[in-house]
Short mmCIF file of N, CA and C in Angstrom, two decimals:
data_model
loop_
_atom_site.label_atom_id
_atom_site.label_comp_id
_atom_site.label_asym_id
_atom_site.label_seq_id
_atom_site.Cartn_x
_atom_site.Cartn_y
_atom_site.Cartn_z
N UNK C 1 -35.23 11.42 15.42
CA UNK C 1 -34.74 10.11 15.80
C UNK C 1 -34.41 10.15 17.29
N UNK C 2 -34.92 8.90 17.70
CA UNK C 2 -35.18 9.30 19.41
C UNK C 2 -33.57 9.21 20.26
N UNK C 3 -33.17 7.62 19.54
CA UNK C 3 -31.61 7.70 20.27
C UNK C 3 -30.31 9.12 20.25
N UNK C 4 -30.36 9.61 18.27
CA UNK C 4 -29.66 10.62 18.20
C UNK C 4 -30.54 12.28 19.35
N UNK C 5 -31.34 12.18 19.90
CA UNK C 5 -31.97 13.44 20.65
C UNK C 5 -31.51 12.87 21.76
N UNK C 6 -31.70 12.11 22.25
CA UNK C 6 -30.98 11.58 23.87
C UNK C 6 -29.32 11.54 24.26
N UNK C 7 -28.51 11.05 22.49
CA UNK C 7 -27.17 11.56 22.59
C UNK C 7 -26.91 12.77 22.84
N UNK C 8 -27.80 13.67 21.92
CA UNK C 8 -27.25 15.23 21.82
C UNK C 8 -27.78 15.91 23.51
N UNK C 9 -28.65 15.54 23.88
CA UNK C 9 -29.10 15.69 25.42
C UNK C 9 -27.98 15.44 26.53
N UNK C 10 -27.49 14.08 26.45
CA UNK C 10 -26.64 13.77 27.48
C UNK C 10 -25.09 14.56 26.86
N UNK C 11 -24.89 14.67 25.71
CA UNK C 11 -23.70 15.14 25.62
C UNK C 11 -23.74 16.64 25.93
N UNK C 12 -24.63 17.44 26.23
CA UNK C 12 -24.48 18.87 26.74
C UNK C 12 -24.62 18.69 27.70
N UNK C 13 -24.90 18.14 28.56
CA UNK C 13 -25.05 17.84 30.16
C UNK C 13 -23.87 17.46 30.44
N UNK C 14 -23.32 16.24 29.99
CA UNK C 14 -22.05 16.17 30.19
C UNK C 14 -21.36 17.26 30.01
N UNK C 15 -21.07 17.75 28.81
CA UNK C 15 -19.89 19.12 28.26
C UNK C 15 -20.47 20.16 29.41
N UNK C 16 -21.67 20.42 29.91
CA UNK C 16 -21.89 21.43 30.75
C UNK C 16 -20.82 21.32 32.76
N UNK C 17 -21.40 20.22 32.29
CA UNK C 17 -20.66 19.61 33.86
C UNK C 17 -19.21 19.90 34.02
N UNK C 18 -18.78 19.30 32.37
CA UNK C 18 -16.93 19.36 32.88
C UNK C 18 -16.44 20.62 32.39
N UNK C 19 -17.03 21.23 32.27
CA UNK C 19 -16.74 22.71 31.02
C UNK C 19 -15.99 23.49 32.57
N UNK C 20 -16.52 23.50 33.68
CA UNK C 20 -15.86 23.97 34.98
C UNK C 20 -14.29 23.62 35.00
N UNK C 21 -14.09 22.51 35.07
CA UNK C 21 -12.62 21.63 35.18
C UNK C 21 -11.73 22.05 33.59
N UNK C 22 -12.18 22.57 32.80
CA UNK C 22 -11.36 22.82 31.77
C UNK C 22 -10.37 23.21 31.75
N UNK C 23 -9.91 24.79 32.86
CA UNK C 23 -8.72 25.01 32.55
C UNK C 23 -7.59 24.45 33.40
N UNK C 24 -8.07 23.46 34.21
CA UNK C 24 -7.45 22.77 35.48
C UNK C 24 -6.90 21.52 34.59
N UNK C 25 -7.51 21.40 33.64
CA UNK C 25 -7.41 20.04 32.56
C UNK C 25 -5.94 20.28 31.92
N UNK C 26 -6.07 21.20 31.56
CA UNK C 26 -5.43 21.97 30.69
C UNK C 26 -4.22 22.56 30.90
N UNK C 27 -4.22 22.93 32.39
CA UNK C 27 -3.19 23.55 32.89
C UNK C 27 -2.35 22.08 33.58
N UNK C 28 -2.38 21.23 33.54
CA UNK C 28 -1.34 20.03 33.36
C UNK C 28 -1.37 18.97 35.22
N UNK C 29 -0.62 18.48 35.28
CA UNK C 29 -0.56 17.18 36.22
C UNK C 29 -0.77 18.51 37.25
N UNK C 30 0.51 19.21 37.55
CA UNK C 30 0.42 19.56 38.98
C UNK C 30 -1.01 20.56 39.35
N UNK C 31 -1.79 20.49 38.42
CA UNK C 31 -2.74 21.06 38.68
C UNK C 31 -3.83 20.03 38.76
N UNK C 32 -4.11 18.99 38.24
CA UNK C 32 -4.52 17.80 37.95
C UNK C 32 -4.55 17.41 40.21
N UNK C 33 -3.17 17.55 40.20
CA UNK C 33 -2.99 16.67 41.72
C UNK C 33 -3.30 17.76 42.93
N UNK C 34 -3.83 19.13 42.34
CA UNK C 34 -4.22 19.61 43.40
C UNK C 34 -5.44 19.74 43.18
N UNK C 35 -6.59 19.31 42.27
CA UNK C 35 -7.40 19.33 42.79
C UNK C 35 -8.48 18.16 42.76
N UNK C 36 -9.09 17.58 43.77
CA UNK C 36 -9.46 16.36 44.91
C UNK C 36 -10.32 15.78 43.35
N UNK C 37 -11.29 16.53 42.93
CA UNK C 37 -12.29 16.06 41.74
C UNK C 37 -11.46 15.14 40.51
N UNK C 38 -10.58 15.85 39.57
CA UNK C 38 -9.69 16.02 38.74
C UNK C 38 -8.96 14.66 39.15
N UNK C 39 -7.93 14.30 40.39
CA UNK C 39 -7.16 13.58 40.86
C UNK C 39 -8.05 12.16 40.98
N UNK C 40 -9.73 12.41 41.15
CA UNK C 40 -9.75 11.36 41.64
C UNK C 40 -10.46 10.56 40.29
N UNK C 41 -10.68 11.05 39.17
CA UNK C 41 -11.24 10.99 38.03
C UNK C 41 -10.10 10.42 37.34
N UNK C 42 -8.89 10.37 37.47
CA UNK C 42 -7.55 10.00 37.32
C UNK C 42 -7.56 7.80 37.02
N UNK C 43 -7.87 7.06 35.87
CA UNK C 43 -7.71 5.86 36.19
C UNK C 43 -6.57 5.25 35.64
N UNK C 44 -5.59 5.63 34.46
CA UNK C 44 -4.68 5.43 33.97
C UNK C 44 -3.65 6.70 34.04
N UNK C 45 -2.43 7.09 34.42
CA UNK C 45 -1.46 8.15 34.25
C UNK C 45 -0.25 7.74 33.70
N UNK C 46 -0.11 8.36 32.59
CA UNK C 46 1.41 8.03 32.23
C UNK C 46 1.66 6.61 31.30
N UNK C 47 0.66 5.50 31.09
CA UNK C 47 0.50 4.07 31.25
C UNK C 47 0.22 3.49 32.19
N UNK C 48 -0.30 3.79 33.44
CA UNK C 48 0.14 3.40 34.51
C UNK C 48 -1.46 2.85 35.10
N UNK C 49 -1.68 1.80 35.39
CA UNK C 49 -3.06 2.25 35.94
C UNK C 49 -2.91 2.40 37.08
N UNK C 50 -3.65 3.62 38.09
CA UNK C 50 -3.22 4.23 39.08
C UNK C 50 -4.38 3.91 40.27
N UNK C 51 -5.43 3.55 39.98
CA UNK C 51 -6.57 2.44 40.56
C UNK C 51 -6.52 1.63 40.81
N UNK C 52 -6.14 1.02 42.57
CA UNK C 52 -6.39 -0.50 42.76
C UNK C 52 -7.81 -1.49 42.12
N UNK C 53 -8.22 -0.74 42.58
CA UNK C 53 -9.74 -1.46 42.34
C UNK C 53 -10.10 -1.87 40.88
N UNK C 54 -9.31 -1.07 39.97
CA UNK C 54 -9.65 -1.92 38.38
C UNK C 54 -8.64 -2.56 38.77
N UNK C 55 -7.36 -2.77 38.93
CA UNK C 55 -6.33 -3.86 39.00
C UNK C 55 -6.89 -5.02 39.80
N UNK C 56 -7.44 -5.01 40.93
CA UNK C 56 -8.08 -5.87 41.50
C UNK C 56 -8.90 -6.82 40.64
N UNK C 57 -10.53 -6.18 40.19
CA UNK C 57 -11.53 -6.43 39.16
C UNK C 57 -10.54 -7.23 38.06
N UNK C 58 -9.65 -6.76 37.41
CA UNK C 58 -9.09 -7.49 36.31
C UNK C 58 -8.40 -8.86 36.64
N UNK C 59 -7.97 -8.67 37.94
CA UNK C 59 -7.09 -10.44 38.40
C UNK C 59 -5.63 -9.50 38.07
N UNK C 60 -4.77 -8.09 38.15
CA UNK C 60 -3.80 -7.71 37.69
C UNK C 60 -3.09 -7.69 38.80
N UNK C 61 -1.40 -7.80 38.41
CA UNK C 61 -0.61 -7.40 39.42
C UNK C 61 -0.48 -5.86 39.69
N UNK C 62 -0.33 -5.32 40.70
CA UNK C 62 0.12 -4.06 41.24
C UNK C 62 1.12 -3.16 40.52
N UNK C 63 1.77 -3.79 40.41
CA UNK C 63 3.13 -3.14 39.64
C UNK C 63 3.25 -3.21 37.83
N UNK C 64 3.54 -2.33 37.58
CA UNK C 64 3.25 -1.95 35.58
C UNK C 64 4.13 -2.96 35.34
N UNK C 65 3.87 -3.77 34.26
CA UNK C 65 3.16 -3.67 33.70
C UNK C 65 1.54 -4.35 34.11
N UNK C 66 1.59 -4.42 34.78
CA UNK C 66 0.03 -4.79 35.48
C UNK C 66 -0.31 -6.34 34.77
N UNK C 67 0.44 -7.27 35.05
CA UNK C 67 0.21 -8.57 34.05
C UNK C 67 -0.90 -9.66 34.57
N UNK C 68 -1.53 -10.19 34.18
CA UNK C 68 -2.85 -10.75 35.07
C UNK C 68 -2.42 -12.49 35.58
N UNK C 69 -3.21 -12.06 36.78
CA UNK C 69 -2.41 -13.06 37.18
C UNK C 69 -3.59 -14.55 37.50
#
């Protein structure tokens, strides 16, 4: 089945890619904020969305609760 061979394709490519960042994942925020990849892959923290640019795109305010305005 052609779609399930193209899932299982892209999902080892993917898992291959981030399999690097694992223990940086893992090992928690302050490791998260030191490194540039990790930090910037970052779009929600905490509840928080931490991305202007989706707050923008959505019509949201800046400040949590991010209510649309």
């Amino acid at each position: 089945h052609t779609p399930s061979y193209f899932w299982e394709s892209a999902s080892r490519s993917i898992s291959a890619a981030l399999i690097v960042y694992l223990t940086e994942v893992l090992a928690g925020k302050k490791s998260w904020e030191n490194n540039a990849t990790i930090n910037n892959a970052i779009n929600v923290l905490e509840g928080v969305v931490v991305k202007e640019v989706i707050l923008r795109f959505q019509h949201r305010e800046e400040e949590y609760p991010h209510l649309i305005n």
